[in-house]
Structure formats: structure tokens, C-alpha cells
Coordinates of N, CA, C and O in Angstrom, one line a residue:
X1 N -2.5 -8.3 3.6 CA -2.8 -8.6 2.2 C -1.4 -9.2 1.6 O -0.4 -8.6 1.8
X2 N -1.5 -10.2 0.8 CA -0.4 -10.8 0.3 C 0.0 -10.2 -1.1 O -0.9 -9.7 -1.8
X3 N 1.3 -10.2 -1.4 CA 1.8 -9.6 -2.6 C 1.2 -10.3 -3.8 O 0.9 -9.7 -4.9
X4 N 0.9 -11.6 -3.7 CA 0.3 -12.3 -4.8 C -1.1 -11.8 -5.1 O -1.6 -11.8 -6.3
X5 N -1.8 -11.4 -4.1 CA -3.2 -10.8 -4.3 C -3.1 -9.4 -4.9 O -3.9 -9.0 -5.8
X6 N -2.1 -8.7 -4.5 CA -1.9 -7.3 -5.0 C -1.5 -7.2 -6.4 O -2.0 -6.4 -7.2
X7 N -0.7 -8.1 -6.9 CA -0.2 -8.1 -8.3 C -1.3 -8.2 -9.3 O -1.1 -7.8 -10.4
X8 N -2.4 -8.8 -9.0 CA -3.4 -9.0 -9.9 C -4.5 -7.9 -10.0 O -5.4 -7.9 -10.8
X9 N -4.3 -6.9 -9.2 CA -5.2 -5.7 -9.2 C -4.7 -4.7 -10.3 O -3.6 -4.6 -10.6
X10 N -5.7 -4.0 -10.8 CA -5.4 -3.0 -11.8 C -4.9 -1.8 -11.2 O -4.9 -1.6 -9.9
X11 N -4.4 -0.8 -12.0 CA -3.8 0.4 -11.4 C -4.8 1.2 -10.6 O -4.6 1.7 -9.6
X12 N -6.0 1.3 -11.2 CA -7.1 2.0 -10.5 C -7.5 1.3 -9.2 O -7.7 2.0 -8.2
X13 N -7.5 0.0 -9.2 CA -7.8 -0.7 -8.0 C -6.7 -0.5 -6.9 O -7.0 -0.4 -5.7
X14 N -5.5 -0.5 -7.4 CA -4.3 -0.3 -6.5 C -4.4 1.1 -5.9 O -4.1 1.3 -4.7
X15 N -4.7 2.1 -6.7 CA -4.8 3.5 -6.2 C -5.9 3.6 -5.1 O -5.8 4.2 -4.1
X16 N -7.0 2.9 -5.4 CA -8.1 2.9 -4.4 C -7.7 2.2 -3.1 O -8.0 2.6 -2.0
X17 N -7.0 1.1 -3.3 CA -6.5 0.3 -2.1 C -5.5 1.2 -1.3 O -5.6 1.2 -0.1
X18 N -4.7 1.9 -2.0 CA -3.7 2.8 -1.3 C -4.4 3.8 -0.5 O -4.0 4.1 0.6
X19 N -5.4 4.4 -1.1 CA -6.2 5.5 -0.4 C -6.9 4.9 0.8 O -6.9 5.5 1.9
X20 N -7.4 3.7 0.7 CA -8.1 3.0 1.8 C -7.1 2.7 2.9 O -7.4 2.9 4.1
X21 N -5.9 2.2 2.5 CA -4.9 1.9 3.5 C -4.4 3.1 4.3 O -4.1 3.1 5.5
X22 N -4.2 4.2 3.5 CA -3.8 5.5 4.2 C -4.8 6.0 5.2 O -4.4 6.4 6.2
X23 N -6.1 5.8 4.8 CA -7.1 6.2 5.7 C -7.1 5.3 7.0 O -7.3 5.8 8.1
X24 N -6.9 4.0 6.8 CA -6.9 3.1 7.9 C -5.7 3.4 8.8 O -5.8 3.4 10.0
X25 N -4.6 3.7 8.2 CA -3.4 4.1 9.0 C -3.6 5.3 9.8 O -3.3 5.4 11.0
X26 N -4.3 6.3 9.2 CA -4.6 7.5 10.0 C -5.5 7.2 11.2 O -5.3 7.6 12.3
X27 N -6.5 6.4 10.9 CA -7.4 6.0 12.0 C -6.7 5.2 13.1 O -7.0 5.4 14.3
X28 N -5.8 4.3 12.7 CA -5.0 3.5 13.7 C -4.1 4.4 14.5 O -4.0 4.3 15.7
X29 N -3.5 5.4 13.9 CA -2.6 6.3 14.6 C -3.4 7.2 15.6 O -3.0 7.4 16.7
X30 N -4.6 7.6 15.1 CA -5.4 8.4 16.0 C -5.9 7.5 17.2 O -5.8 8.0 18.4
X31 N -6.3 6.3 17.0 CA -6.6 5.4 18.1 C -5.5 5.2 19.0 O -5.6 5.1 20.3
X32 N -4.3 5.0 18.5 CA -3.1 4.8 19.3 C -2.8 6.0 20.2 O -2.4 5.9 21.3
X33 N -3.0 7.2 19.6 CA -2.7 8.4 20.3 C -3.7 8.6 21.5 O -3.3 9.2 22.5
X34 N -4.9 8.1 21.3 CA -5.9 8.2 22.4 C -5.9 7.0 23.3 O -6.8 6.9 24.2
X35 N -4.9 6.1 23.1 CA -4.7 5.0 24.0 C -5.8 3.9 23.9 O -6.1 3.2 24.8
X36 N -6.5 3.9 22.8 CA -7.6 2.9 22.7 C -7.4 1.9 21.6 O -8.3 1.2 21.2
X37 N -6.1 1.8 21.2 CA -5.8 0.8 20.1 C -5.5 -0.5 20.8 O -4.6 -0.7 21.7
X38 N -6.2 -1.6 20.4 CA -6.1 -2.9 21.0 C -4.8 -3.6 20.6 O -4.1 -4.3 21.3
X39 N -4.5 -3.4 19.3 CA -3.3 -4.2 18.7 C -2.4 -3.2 18.0 O -2.6 -2.8 16.9
X40 N -1.3 -2.7 18.7 CA -0.4 -1.8 18.1 C 0.3 -2.3 16.9 O 0.8 -1.5 16.1
X41 N 0.4 -3.6 16.7 CA 1.1 -4.2 15.5 C 0.2 -4.0 14.3 O 0.7 -4.1 13.2
X42 N -1.0 -3.6 14.4 CA -1.8 -3.3 13.3 C -1.3 -2.1 12.5 O -1.3 -2.1 11.2
X43 N -0.7 -1.2 13.2 CA 0.0 0.0 12.5 C 1.1 -0.5 11.6 O 1.2 -0.2 10.4
X44 N 1.9 -1.4 12.1 CA 3.0 -2.0 11.4 C 2.5 -2.8 10.2 O 3.1 -2.6 9.1
X45 N 1.5 -3.5 10.3 CA 1.0 -4.4 9.2 C 0.4 -3.5 8.1 O 0.6 -3.8 6.9
X46 N -0.3 -2.4 8.5 CA -0.8 -1.5 7.5 C 0.3 -0.8 6.7 O 0.2 -0.6 5.5
X47 N 1.3 -0.4 7.4 CA 2.5 0.2 6.8 C 3.1 -0.7 5.8 O 3.5 -0.3 4.7
X48 N 3.2 -2.0 6.1 CA 3.8 -3.0 5.2 C 2.9 -3.1 4.0 O 3.4 -3.3 2.8
X49 N 1.6 -3.1 4.2 CA 0.7 -3.3 3.0 C 0.8 -2.1 2.1 O 0.7 -2.2 0.9
X50 N 0.9 -0.9 2.7 CA 1.1 0.3 1.9 C 2.3 0.2 1.0 O 2.3 0.5 -0.2
X51 N 3.4 -0.2 1.6 CA 4.7 -0.4 0.9 C 4.5 -1.4 -0.2 O 5.0 -1.2 -1.3
X52 N 3.8 -2.5 0.0 CA 3.6 -3.5 -1.0 C 2.8 -2.9 -2.2 O 3.1 -3.2 -3.4
X53 N 1.7 -2.2 -1.9 CA 0.9 -1.6 -2.9 C 1.7 -0.6 -3.7 O 1.7 -0.6 -5.0
X54 N 2.5 0.2 -3.1 CA 3.4 1.2 -3.8 C 4.4 0.5 -4.6 O 4.7 1.0 -5.7
X55 N 5.0 -0.6 -4.2 CA 5.9 -1.3 -4.9 C 5.3 -1.9 -6.2 O 5.9 -1.7 -7.3
X56 N 4.1 -2.4 -6.1 CA 3.5 -3.0 -7.3 C 3.1 -1.9 -8.3 O 3.2 -2.0 -9.5
X57 N 2.6 -0.7 -7.7 CA 2.3 0.4 -8.6 C 3.5 0.9 -9.4 O 3.4 1.1 -10.6
X58 N 4.7 0.9 -8.7 CA 5.9 1.3 -9.4 C 6.3 0.3 -10.4 O 6.7 0.7 -11.5
X59 N 6.2 -1.0 -10.1 CA 6.5 -2.0 -11.1 C 5.6 -1.9 -12.3 O 6.1 -2.0 -13.5
X60 N 4.3 -1.6 -12.1 CA 3.4 -1.5 -13.3 C 3.8 -0.2 -14.1 O 3.7 -0.2 -15.3
X61 N 4.2 0.8 -13.4 CA 4.6 2.1 -14.1 C 5.8 1.8 -14.9 O 5.8 2.3 -16.1
X62 N 6.8 1.1 -14.4 CA 8.0 0.8 -15.2 C 7.7 -0.1 -16.3 O 8.3 0.0 -17.4
X63 N 6.8 -1.1 -16.1 CA 6.3 -2.0 -17.1 C 5.7 -1.3 -18.3 O 5.9 -1.6 -19.4
X64 N 4.9 -0.3 -18.0 CA 4.2 0.5 -19.0 C 5.1 1.3 -19.8 O 4.9 1.5 -21.0
X65 N 6.2 1.8 -19.2 CA 7.2 2.5 -19.9 C 7.9 1.6 -20.9 O 8.3 2.0 -22.0
X66 N 8.1 0.4 -20.5 CA 8.7 -0.6 -21.4 C 10.0 -0.1 -21.9 O 10.9 0.2 -21.2
X67 N 10.2 -0.1 -23.2 CA 11.4 0.4 -23.8 C 11.3 1.8 -24.4 O 12.0 2.2 -25.2
X68 N 10.3 2.5 -23.8 CA 10.0 3.9 -24.4 C 10.8 5.0 -23.7 O 10.4 6.1 -23.8
X69 N 11.9 4.7 -23.1 CA 12.7 5.7 -22.4 C 13.7 6.4 -23.3 O 14.3 7.3 -22.9
X70 N 13.8 6.0 -24.5 CA 14.7 6.6 -25.5 C 16.1 6.1 -25.5 O 16.9 6.5 -26.3
X71 N 16.4 5.3 -24.6 CA 17.8 4.7 -24.5 C 17.8 3.4 -25.4 O 16.9 2.6 -25.2
X72 N 18.8 3.3 -26.2 CA 18.9 2.0 -27.0 C 20.1 1.2 -26.5 O 21.1 1.5 -26.2

């Protein structure tokens, strides 16, 4: 998933995507442990997608705080 696609998702959609990716990562790790994983790079790709989603979530969190941190 590209970052440009992720940036246009809402916070609730990002949280749902994060949950989905974590589940997928678990399944890939389980398959890898049982030696039935066809593409080991899939784990790497899912981890990168999780990082992208978390980054955008953090950006949106900071954006919502805006100037409301009390520092002038």
C-alpha cells in the first residue's frame, strides 16, 4: 500500500487497516514458523505497511492537536 493511498483514509479507517495488517502479520509469521510461507518478503512488506499506517496516524494526531499544546 502506498503512502499516498494511506494519507486519504480517515482515522477510523486507519485503525481498521492497522488491525487488519497486524492480523495478516500474525498469520504470515505463523505460516513462516510452519515452513509453509511461499514468500518470506511478505512479512517485510506488511511490517512496512504497518509503519506507514502508524506514521500517518501520528501525523493526524499531531495535526488535530494543532496549536492546542499550551505553548506560545
